[in-house]
mmCIF file of C-alpha atoms in Angstrom:
data_model
loop_
_atom_site.group_PDB
_atom_site.id
_atom_site.type_symbol
_atom_site.label_atom_id
_atom_site.label_comp_id
_atom_site.label_asym_id
_atom_site.label_seq_id
_atom_site.Cartn_x
_atom_site.Cartn_y
_atom_site.Cartn_z
ATOM 1 C CA MET E 1 -1.773 -6.631 -34.801
ATOM 2 C CA ALA E 2 -1.784 -3.038 -35.998
ATOM 3 C CA GLN E 3 -1.270 -0.341 -33.365
ATOM 4 C CA LEU E 4 -4.429 1.707 -32.874
ATOM 5 C CA LYS E 5 -4.009 5.457 -33.157
ATOM 6 C CA VAL E 6 -4.767 7.351 -29.958
ATOM 7 C CA TYR E 7 -6.817 10.477 -30.626
ATOM 8 C CA ASP E 8 -7.310 11.576 -27.014
ATOM 9 C CA ARG E 9 -4.071 13.301 -25.962
ATOM 10 C CA ASN E 10 -4.958 12.703 -22.296
ATOM 11 C CA MET E 11 -4.428 8.983 -22.890
ATOM 12 C CA LEU E 12 -0.816 9.563 -23.891
ATOM 13 C CA GLY E 13 0.395 10.349 -20.372
ATOM 14 C CA GLY E 14 1.299 13.548 -18.631
ATOM 15 C CA PRO E 15 3.720 16.107 -20.061
ATOM 16 C CA ALA E 16 7.444 15.631 -19.568
ATOM 17 C CA PRO E 17 8.745 17.924 -16.802
ATOM 18 C CA ASP E 18 10.797 20.297 -18.971
ATOM 19 C CA ARG E 19 9.001 23.515 -17.976
ATOM 20 C CA GLU E 20 11.109 26.660 -17.778
ATOM 21 C CA GLY E 21 12.004 27.565 -14.202
ATOM 22 C CA ILE E 22 11.595 24.062 -12.814
ATOM 23 C CA VAL E 23 14.067 22.905 -10.139
ATOM 24 C CA PHE E 24 14.491 19.249 -9.135
ATOM 25 C CA TYR E 25 15.283 17.947 -5.661
ATOM 26 C CA ASN E 26 16.359 14.486 -4.501
ATOM 27 C CA ILE E 27 13.712 13.106 -2.138
ATOM 28 C CA ASP E 28 16.459 11.550 0.008
ATOM 29 C CA ASP E 29 17.342 15.069 1.159
ATOM 30 C CA GLU E 30 15.571 17.371 3.582
ATOM 31 C CA PRO E 31 12.885 18.603 3.856
ATOM 32 C CA PHE E 32 11.231 15.595 2.185
ATOM 33 C CA ARG E 33 9.761 12.959 4.500
ATOM 34 C CA ILE E 34 9.611 9.388 3.201
ATOM 35 C CA TYR E 35 7.162 6.876 4.669
ATOM 36 C CA GLY E 36 6.660 3.150 4.182
ATOM 37 C CA VAL E 37 10.016 2.595 2.451
ATOM 38 C CA TRP E 38 13.633 3.540 3.012
ATOM 39 C CA ARG E 39 16.847 3.612 1.044
ATOM 40 C CA GLU E 40 18.636 0.270 1.172
ATOM 41 C CA GLY E 41 21.547 0.163 -1.250
ATOM 42 C CA GLU E 42 20.521 0.731 -4.847
ATOM 43 C CA TYR E 43 16.776 0.635 -4.173
ATOM 44 C CA TYR E 44 14.097 1.720 -1.772
ATOM 45 C CA ALA E 45 12.822 -1.190 0.317
ATOM 46 C CA ARG E 46 10.014 -1.899 2.796
ATOM 47 C CA ILE E 47 11.637 -4.766 4.672
ATOM 48 C CA PRO E 48 15.364 -5.312 5.349
ATOM 49 C CA LYS E 49 16.965 -7.566 2.754
ATOM 50 C CA THR E 50 18.417 -9.912 5.369
ATOM 51 C CA VAL E 51 15.009 -10.372 6.975
ATOM 52 C CA ALA E 52 13.292 -10.850 3.617
ATOM 53 C CA GLU E 53 15.749 -13.553 2.566
ATOM 54 C CA SER E 54 15.289 -15.342 5.879
ATOM 55 C CA VAL E 55 11.507 -15.477 5.368
ATOM 56 C CA SER E 56 11.383 -17.059 1.905
ATOM 57 C CA GLU E 57 12.988 -17.005 -1.510
ATOM 58 C CA GLY E 58 9.990 -15.109 -2.873
ATOM 59 C CA ILE E 59 10.052 -12.334 -0.273
ATOM 60 C CA GLY E 60 13.819 -12.159 -0.722
ATOM 61 C CA ALA E 61 13.299 -11.432 -4.407
ATOM 62 C CA GLU E 62 10.474 -8.909 -3.893
ATOM 63 C CA TYR E 63 11.550 -7.028 -0.761
ATOM 64 C CA HIS E 64 12.214 -3.813 -2.676
ATOM 65 C CA THR E 65 8.843 -3.457 -4.404
ATOM 66 C CA THR E 66 7.542 -0.171 -3.039
ATOM 67 C CA ALA E 67 3.834 -0.691 -2.240
ATOM 68 C CA GLY E 68 2.807 1.745 0.470
ATOM 69 C CA GLY E 69 5.784 4.031 -0.048
ATOM 70 C CA ARG E 70 5.062 7.776 0.107
ATOM 71 C CA VAL E 71 6.965 11.042 0.027
ATOM 72 C CA ARG E 72 5.400 14.069 1.744
ATOM 73 C CA PHE E 73 6.226 17.783 1.740
ATOM 74 C CA VAL E 74 4.595 21.214 1.658
ATOM 75 C CA THR E 75 4.894 23.628 -1.268
ATOM 76 C CA ASP E 76 3.098 26.507 -2.951
ATOM 77 C CA SER E 77 4.386 25.535 -6.397
ATOM 78 C CA PRO E 78 1.667 25.669 -9.088
ATOM 79 C CA TYR E 79 2.832 22.240 -10.250
ATOM 80 C CA VAL E 80 4.737 19.220 -8.963
ATOM 81 C CA ALA E 81 6.795 17.105 -11.345
ATOM 82 C CA VAL E 82 8.620 13.833 -10.837
ATOM 83 C CA SER E 83 11.587 12.191 -12.481
ATOM 84 C CA VAL E 84 11.841 8.589 -11.352
ATOM 85 C CA GLU E 85 14.265 5.814 -12.270
ATOM 86 C CA LEU E 86 12.752 2.326 -12.135
ATOM 87 C CA ASP E 87 14.374 -1.075 -12.428
ATOM 88 C CA GLY E 88 12.230 -2.102 -15.391
ATOM 89 C CA LEU E 89 8.457 -2.499 -15.574
ATOM 90 C CA TYR E 90 6.158 -5.024 -13.937
ATOM 91 C CA THR E 91 2.884 -5.767 -15.680
ATOM 92 C CA PHE E 92 0.298 -8.530 -15.465
ATOM 93 C CA VAL E 93 -3.263 -9.331 -16.429
ATOM 94 C CA GLY E 94 -5.789 -7.451 -14.336
ATOM 95 C CA MET E 95 -3.834 -4.242 -13.770
ATOM 96 C CA SER E 96 -2.747 -1.405 -16.008
ATOM 97 C CA LYS E 97 0.799 -0.096 -16.189
ATOM 98 C CA ILE E 98 -0.313 2.861 -14.065
ATOM 99 C CA GLY E 99 -1.544 0.421 -11.434
ATOM 100 C CA THR E 100 1.629 -1.634 -11.248
ATOM 101 C CA CYS E 101 4.342 0.924 -11.969
ATOM 102 C CA GLY E 102 2.713 4.360 -12.021
ATOM 103 C CA MET E 103 2.420 6.892 -9.223
ATOM 104 C CA ASP E 104 -0.166 9.392 -8.067
ATOM 105 C CA ILE E 105 -0.220 12.692 -6.216
ATOM 106 C CA TYR E 106 -2.559 14.089 -3.562
ATOM 107 C CA ALA E 107 -2.778 17.689 -2.337
ATOM 108 C CA ASP E 108 -4.307 18.192 1.112
ATOM 109 C CA GLY E 109 -5.758 14.688 0.893
ATOM 110 C CA GLU E 110 -7.419 15.244 -2.489
ATOM 111 C CA PHE E 111 -6.397 13.418 -5.662
ATOM 112 C CA VAL E 112 -4.633 15.621 -8.232
ATOM 113 C CA SER E 113 -3.338 13.325 -10.980
ATOM 114 C CA SER E 114 -1.380 10.201 -11.793
ATOM 115 C CA TYR E 115 2.218 10.155 -12.952
ATOM 116 C CA ARG E 116 2.114 7.921 -16.008
ATOM 117 C CA ASN E 117 4.522 9.240 -18.650
ATOM 118 C CA PHE E 118 6.893 6.280 -19.058
ATOM 119 C CA VAL E 119 9.971 7.248 -21.074
ATOM 120 C CA GLY E 120 13.261 5.783 -22.213
ATOM 121 C CA GLU E 121 14.026 2.876 -24.500
ATOM 122 C CA ALA E 122 12.844 0.388 -21.872
ATOM 123 C CA GLU E 123 10.173 2.736 -20.492
ATOM 124 C CA ASP E 124 11.978 2.444 -17.165
ATOM 125 C CA ARG E 125 11.648 6.094 -16.169
ATOM 126 C CA ILE E 126 8.668 8.188 -15.147
ATOM 127 C CA SER E 127 8.911 11.791 -16.300
ATOM 128 C CA SER E 128 5.671 13.613 -15.614
ATOM 129 C CA LEU E 129 4.151 16.840 -14.286
ATOM 130 C CA ALA E 130 0.910 17.519 -12.412
ATOM 131 C CA ALA E 131 -0.638 20.985 -12.167
ATOM 132 C CA MET E 132 -2.272 22.004 -8.902
ATOM 133 C CA ARG E 133 -5.989 22.744 -9.105
ATOM 134 C CA GLN E 134 -5.813 25.657 -6.662
ATOM 135 C CA ASP E 135 -3.224 28.305 -5.809
ATOM 136 C CA GLY E 136 -1.545 28.461 -2.432
ATOM 137 C CA GLU E 137 0.359 26.168 -0.123
ATOM 138 C CA HIS E 138 -0.498 22.460 -0.130
ATOM 139 C CA LEU E 139 0.481 19.344 1.774
ATOM 140 C CA ILE E 140 1.681 17.037 -1.002
ATOM 141 C CA GLU E 141 1.737 13.248 -0.820
ATOM 142 C CA ILE E 142 3.138 11.212 -3.715
ATOM 143 C CA ASN E 143 2.562 7.458 -3.690
ATOM 144 C CA PHE E 144 5.332 5.165 -4.899
ATOM 145 C CA PRO E 145 4.608 2.410 -7.465
ATOM 146 C CA LEU E 146 2.994 -0.750 -6.121
ATOM 147 C CA TYR E 147 5.047 -3.369 -7.930
ATOM 148 C CA CYS E 148 8.174 -1.724 -9.338
ATOM 149 C CA ASN E 149 11.603 -1.289 -7.828
ATOM 150 C CA VAL E 150 12.511 2.393 -7.504
ATOM 151 C CA LYS E 151 16.151 3.404 -7.803
ATOM 152 C CA ASN E 152 15.918 7.190 -7.605
ATOM 153 C CA MET E 153 13.224 9.837 -7.366
ATOM 154 C CA TYR E 154 13.406 13.580 -7.903
ATOM 155 C CA VAL E 155 10.624 16.091 -7.324
ATOM 156 C CA GLY E 156 10.403 19.213 -9.467
ATOM 157 C CA ILE E 157 8.783 22.490 -8.399
ATOM 158 C CA ASP E 158 8.906 26.098 -9.546
ATOM 159 C CA LYS E 159 12.221 27.773 -8.677
ATOM 160 C CA ASN E 160 10.415 30.535 -6.767
ATOM 161 C CA ALA E 161 8.172 28.180 -4.790
ATOM 162 C CA SER E 162 8.467 27.413 -1.095
ATOM 163 C CA LEU E 163 9.462 23.926 0.064
ATOM 164 C CA LYS E 164 8.867 22.776 3.639
ATOM 165 C CA ALA E 165 8.707 19.575 5.632
ATOM 166 C CA ALA E 166 5.299 17.947 5.956
ATOM 167 C CA PRO E 167 3.695 17.836 9.405
ATOM 168 C CA ASP E 168 3.281 14.550 11.233
ATOM 169 C CA TYR E 169 0.252 12.399 10.627
ATOM 170 C CA THR E 170 -2.298 12.560 13.428
ATOM 171 C CA VAL E 171 -1.266 8.925 13.990
ATOM 172 C CA GLU E 172 2.457 9.060 13.230
ATOM 173 C CA THR E 173 3.407 5.619 14.552
ATOM 174 C CA PRO E 174 2.491 3.323 11.646
ATOM 175 C CA VAL E 175 -0.316 0.834 11.359
ATOM 176 C CA VAL E 176 1.304 -2.301 9.918
ATOM 177 C CA PHE E 177 -0.600 -4.373 7.340
ATOM 178 C CA TYR E 178 0.467 -7.949 6.581
ATOM 179 C CA GLY E 179 -1.278 -9.945 3.902
ATOM 180 C CA SER E 180 -1.901 -11.132 0.383
ATOM 181 C CA SER E 181 -1.878 -9.545 -3.069
ATOM 182 C CA ILE E 182 -5.009 -7.665 -1.994
ATOM 183 C CA THR E 183 -3.044 -6.012 0.805
ATOM 184 C CA HIS E 184 -0.268 -5.408 -1.731
ATOM 185 C CA GLY E 185 -2.739 -3.514 -3.935
ATOM 186 C CA ALA E 186 -4.051 -5.835 -6.651
ATOM 187 C CA CYS E 187 -6.034 -4.792 -8.625
ATOM 188 C CA SER E 188 -6.275 -1.039 -7.975
ATOM 189 C CA SER E 189 -5.907 1.326 -10.920
ATOM 190 C CA ARG E 190 -3.309 3.440 -9.106
ATOM 191 C CA PRO E 191 -1.429 3.215 -5.786
ATOM 192 C CA GLY E 192 -3.523 5.734 -3.851
ATOM 193 C CA LEU E 193 -6.635 3.567 -4.163
ATOM 194 C CA THR E 194 -5.532 0.466 -2.247
ATOM 195 C CA TYR E 195 -7.391 -0.141 0.978
ATOM 196 C CA PRO E 196 -4.404 0.711 3.261
ATOM 197 C CA ALA E 197 -3.831 3.980 1.358
ATOM 198 C CA ARG E 198 -7.511 4.894 1.583
ATOM 199 C CA LEU E 199 -7.535 4.189 5.320
ATOM 200 C CA SER E 200 -4.434 6.337 5.714
ATOM 201 C CA ARG E 201 -6.213 9.346 4.240
ATOM 202 C CA MET E 202 -9.507 8.650 6.012
ATOM 203 C CA LEU E 203 -7.874 8.442 9.452
ATOM 204 C CA ASP E 204 -4.785 10.618 8.831
ATOM 205 C CA MET E 205 -2.551 7.743 9.861
ATOM 206 C CA ASN E 206 0.877 6.556 8.852
ATOM 207 C CA PHE E 207 0.989 2.961 7.602
ATOM 208 C CA HIS E 208 3.488 0.335 6.554
ATOM 209 C CA SER E 209 2.488 -2.296 3.994
ATOM 210 C CA LEU E 210 3.949 -5.779 4.254
ATOM 211 C CA GLY E 211 1.580 -7.241 1.700
ATOM 212 C CA TYR E 212 3.373 -9.358 -0.906
ATOM 213 C CA GLY E 213 1.208 -10.980 -3.555
ATOM 214 C CA GLY E 214 1.143 -14.765 -3.180
ATOM 215 C CA LEU E 215 4.076 -14.759 -0.754
ATOM 216 C CA CYS E 216 2.793 -13.988 2.756
ATOM 217 C CA LYS E 217 2.232 -17.385 4.336
ATOM 218 C CA GLY E 218 2.541 -16.792 8.049
ATOM 219 C CA GLU E 219 6.226 -17.639 8.344
ATOM 220 C CA VAL E 220 7.808 -17.505 11.800
ATOM 221 C CA ASN E 221 10.617 -15.176 10.706
ATOM 222 C CA MET E 222 8.106 -12.679 9.346
ATOM 223 C CA ALA E 223 6.098 -12.866 12.561
ATOM 224 C CA ASN E 224 9.243 -12.208 14.586
ATOM 225 C CA TYR E 225 10.127 -9.231 12.396
ATOM 226 C CA ILE E 226 6.668 -7.687 12.652
ATOM 227 C CA ALA E 227 6.649 -8.298 16.393
ATOM 228 C CA SER E 228 9.830 -6.204 16.651
ATOM 229 C CA LEU E 229 8.316 -3.144 14.950
ATOM 230 C CA ASN E 230 7.026 -0.008 16.630
ATOM 231 C CA MET E 231 3.328 -0.012 15.638
ATOM 232 C CA SER E 232 0.164 1.782 16.620
ATOM 233 C CA ALA E 233 -1.900 -1.204 15.391
ATOM 234 C CA PHE E 234 -1.475 -4.396 13.375
ATOM 235 C CA VAL E 235 -3.762 -5.796 10.648
ATOM 236 C CA LEU E 236 -3.393 -9.552 9.991
ATOM 237 C CA ASP E 237 -4.760 -10.463 6.558
ATOM 238 C CA TYR E 238 -2.961 -13.356 4.836
ATOM 239 C CA ASP E 239 -5.852 -15.849 4.492
ATOM 240 C CA HIS E 240 -5.667 -15.974 0.674
ATOM 241 C CA ASN E 241 -1.982 -16.971 0.653
ATOM 242 C CA ALA E 242 -2.296 -20.016 2.900
ATOM 243 C CA PRO E 243 -2.252 -22.928 0.413
ATOM 244 C CA THR E 244 -4.612 -25.188 2.399
ATOM 245 C CA PRO E 245 -6.917 -24.947 5.427
ATOM 246 C CA GLU E 246 -4.528 -27.235 7.289
ATOM 247 C CA TYR E 247 -1.653 -24.865 6.592
ATOM 248 C CA LEU E 248 -3.748 -21.918 7.741
ATOM 249 C CA ARG E 249 -4.615 -23.677 11.005
ATOM 250 C CA GLU E 250 -0.953 -24.521 11.599
ATOM 251 C CA THR E 251 0.307 -20.972 11.018
ATOM 252 C CA HIS E 252 -2.414 -18.423 11.813
ATOM 253 C CA SER E 253 -2.673 -18.654 15.586
ATOM 254 C CA ARG E 254 1.090 -19.135 15.820
ATOM 255 C CA PHE E 255 1.672 -15.903 13.918
ATOM 256 C CA PHE E 256 -0.812 -14.000 16.066
ATOM 257 C CA ASN E 257 0.689 -15.355 19.278
ATOM 258 C CA ILE E 258 4.246 -14.375 18.320
ATOM 259 C CA VAL E 259 3.183 -10.796 17.683
ATOM 260 C CA ARG E 260 0.993 -10.689 20.792
ATOM 261 C CA GLU E 261 3.683 -12.093 23.101
ATOM 262 C CA LYS E 262 6.069 -9.238 22.282
ATOM 263 C CA ASN E 263 3.294 -6.612 22.116
ATOM 264 C CA PRO E 264 0.820 -7.388 24.908
ATOM 265 C CA ASP E 265 -1.116 -4.120 24.555
ATOM 266 C CA LEU E 266 -1.024 -3.697 20.771
ATOM 267 C CA PRO E 267 -4.421 -3.390 19.032
ATOM 268 C CA ILE E 268 -4.605 -6.241 16.497
ATOM 269 C CA LEU E 269 -7.255 -6.545 13.793
ATOM 270 C CA ILE E 270 -7.769 -9.958 12.206
ATOM 271 C CA LEU E 271 -9.406 -10.080 8.765
ATOM 272 C CA THR E 272 -10.853 -13.089 6.986
ATOM 273 C CA CYS E 273 -10.489 -13.211 3.222
ATOM 274 C CA PRO E 274 -12.366 -10.410 1.452
ATOM 275 C CA ARG E 275 -14.836 -12.030 -0.920
ATOM 276 C CA TYR E 276 -18.592 -11.851 -1.374
ATOM 277 C CA THR E 277 -19.596 -15.382 -2.380
ATOM 278 C CA MET E 278 -18.838 -17.871 0.377
ATOM 279 C CA ASN E 279 -18.845 -21.650 0.024
ATOM 280 C CA GLU E 280 -17.468 -24.491 2.113
ATOM 281 C CA ARG E 281 -13.931 -23.883 0.863
ATOM 282 C CA TRP E 282 -13.918 -20.344 2.246
ATOM 283 C CA SER E 283 -16.151 -20.839 5.275
ATOM 284 C CA VAL E 284 -13.726 -23.462 6.614
ATOM 285 C CA ARG E 285 -10.900 -20.933 6.418
ATOM 286 C CA ARG E 286 -13.052 -18.252 8.035
ATOM 287 C CA ASP E 287 -13.786 -20.582 10.939
ATOM 288 C CA ILE E 288 -10.083 -21.373 11.387
ATOM 289 C CA ILE E 289 -9.270 -17.677 11.622
ATOM 290 C CA LYS E 290 -12.106 -17.156 14.095
ATOM 291 C CA GLU E 291 -10.501 -19.841 16.266
ATOM 292 C CA THR E 292 -7.459 -17.572 16.625
ATOM 293 C CA TYR E 293 -9.707 -14.717 17.707
ATOM 294 C CA ASP E 294 -11.820 -16.831 20.068
ATOM 295 C CA ALA E 295 -8.739 -18.299 21.742
ATOM 296 C CA ALA E 296 -7.288 -14.835 22.308
ATOM 297 C CA VAL E 297 -10.542 -13.575 23.833
ATOM 298 C CA ALA E 298 -10.738 -16.664 26.045
ATOM 299 C CA ARG E 299 -7.266 -15.822 27.374
ATOM 300 C CA GLY E 300 -8.508 -12.382 28.350
ATOM 301 C CA ASP E 301 -7.169 -10.419 25.372
ATOM 302 C CA LYS E 302 -8.993 -7.074 25.383
ATOM 303 C CA ASN E 303 -7.292 -5.600 22.330
ATOM 304 C CA VAL E 304 -8.053 -8.070 19.546
ATOM 305 C CA TYR E 305 -10.677 -7.443 16.866
ATOM 306 C CA ILE E 306 -12.054 -9.423 13.929
ATOM 307 C CA LEU E 307 -13.848 -8.434 10.728
ATOM 308 C CA TYR E 308 -15.298 -10.864 8.184
ATOM 309 C CA GLY E 309 -14.363 -10.156 4.580
ATOM 310 C CA SER E 310 -17.620 -11.683 3.362
ATOM 311 C CA GLU E 311 -19.438 -8.689 4.881
ATOM 312 C CA PHE E 312 -17.427 -5.992 3.098
ATOM 313 C CA PHE E 313 -19.288 -6.072 -0.214
ATOM 314 C CA SER E 314 -22.954 -6.557 0.661
ATOM 315 C CA GLU E 315 -23.963 -3.432 -1.298
ATOM 316 C CA ILE E 316 -22.258 -4.398 -4.568
ATOM 317 C CA GLY E 317 -22.077 -8.190 -4.441
ATOM 318 C CA ASN E 318 -19.702 -9.885 -6.850
ATOM 319 C CA GLU E 319 -19.112 -6.611 -8.700
ATOM 320 C CA TYR E 320 -16.385 -5.925 -6.120
ATOM 321 C CA SER E 321 -13.651 -7.734 -8.057
ATOM 322 C CA VAL E 322 -11.738 -7.946 -11.311
ATOM 323 C CA ASP E 323 -11.478 -11.743 -11.296
ATOM 324 C CA ASP E 324 -13.578 -13.073 -8.386
ATOM 325 C CA THR E 325 -10.625 -12.425 -6.068
ATOM 326 C CA HIS E 326 -8.869 -9.074 -6.441
ATOM 327 C CA PRO E 327 -10.903 -5.919 -5.736
ATOM 328 C CA THR E 328 -11.473 -3.128 -8.192
ATOM 329 C CA ASP E 329 -11.124 0.473 -7.024
ATOM 330 C CA GLU E 330 -14.761 0.275 -5.936
ATOM 331 C CA GLY E 331 -14.069 -2.939 -4.055
ATOM 332 C CA PHE E 332 -11.183 -1.306 -2.212
ATOM 333 C CA TYR E 333 -13.448 1.614 -1.328
ATOM 334 C CA TYR E 334 -15.936 -0.735 0.320
ATOM 335 C CA MET E 335 -13.128 -2.557 2.119
ATOM 336 C CA ALA E 336 -11.760 0.672 3.563
ATOM 337 C CA ARG E 337 -15.228 1.890 4.493
ATOM 338 C CA ALA E 338 -15.949 -1.351 6.354
ATOM 339 C CA ILE E 339 -12.619 -1.406 8.199
ATOM 340 C CA ALA E 340 -12.386 2.282 9.120
ATOM 341 C CA PRO E 341 -14.780 2.348 12.122
ATOM 342 C CA THR E 342 -12.996 -0.526 13.855
ATOM 343 C CA LEU E 343 -9.539 0.819 13.079
ATOM 344 C CA ARG E 344 -10.586 4.268 14.300
ATOM 345 C CA LYS E 345 -11.674 2.719 17.599
ATOM 346 C CA MET E 346 -8.405 0.793 17.846
ATOM 347 C CA LEU E 347 -6.421 4.000 17.386
ATOM 348 C CA GLY E 348 -8.476 5.854 19.975
ATOM 349 C CA LYS E 349 -9.796 8.364 17.466
#
């Protein structure tokens, strides 16, 4: 097939960061603050390798995908560039390359641009620059790729610009999300539009994503790991990944109880699968998840909450998804909007 010529230069990606006077800094150094991921050997990771390998072969292979990773800082530079080394590209039907491997930048909570200029023979580097829309000092947040492995990241600013540490989130102790490919971010067009990222900006809260597409199945080792974390709240959302209703019944309440036993006062939000059209297949699973909630309430649990995914999309119906499963950007907006009031209450905001 012949390659179509692109006439709109904006479709070619952002400019390479070769501007005169630009200075690059390694985000591993101060004053940058990294959230949701950490340096583990050659890559950034969001779960320790030893824990990931103990959970399942799949999680062991995907532990260093960087969904939910962010770097934050304050600068008055008129632009912010990135130079990022990836371990190859990850693409699949339903998401663009920006969605799976690109990045985006926010200034003071407002979207600025995406970083989408993939360079190199294997297109395994991002080299891109975003201009600020307004002069002055800004709180910058750059979202890591959702599905790629990141080896190194450098941020470029004007040599005369200030560079300071970002302030804490209002809720600095993270909200932990555990769930399916939807929690991971499929099929958002860029990383800042997933429902955990949207909630983070809406509520000014730190978060940690443990969503792994197709791989989160309520394993005991994962429950034990999550139970050991310092969290402000926990969102349990792996319905889609349970292969059968019987499997869901066997694992769901067990997972909840492990986390609850070690965290008796932790606010926990249980979600049923986010989809608009319900039939017997999905209503059975919803009822199983409600059993976990009902049992907790019957035991006197005062800090457990439940939201039904079938109620998230009443305004847009089946238009919420790319493929009758994974939300579009609009679908993620409605998810975040539906979850925010309950999560705000859980966080005491």
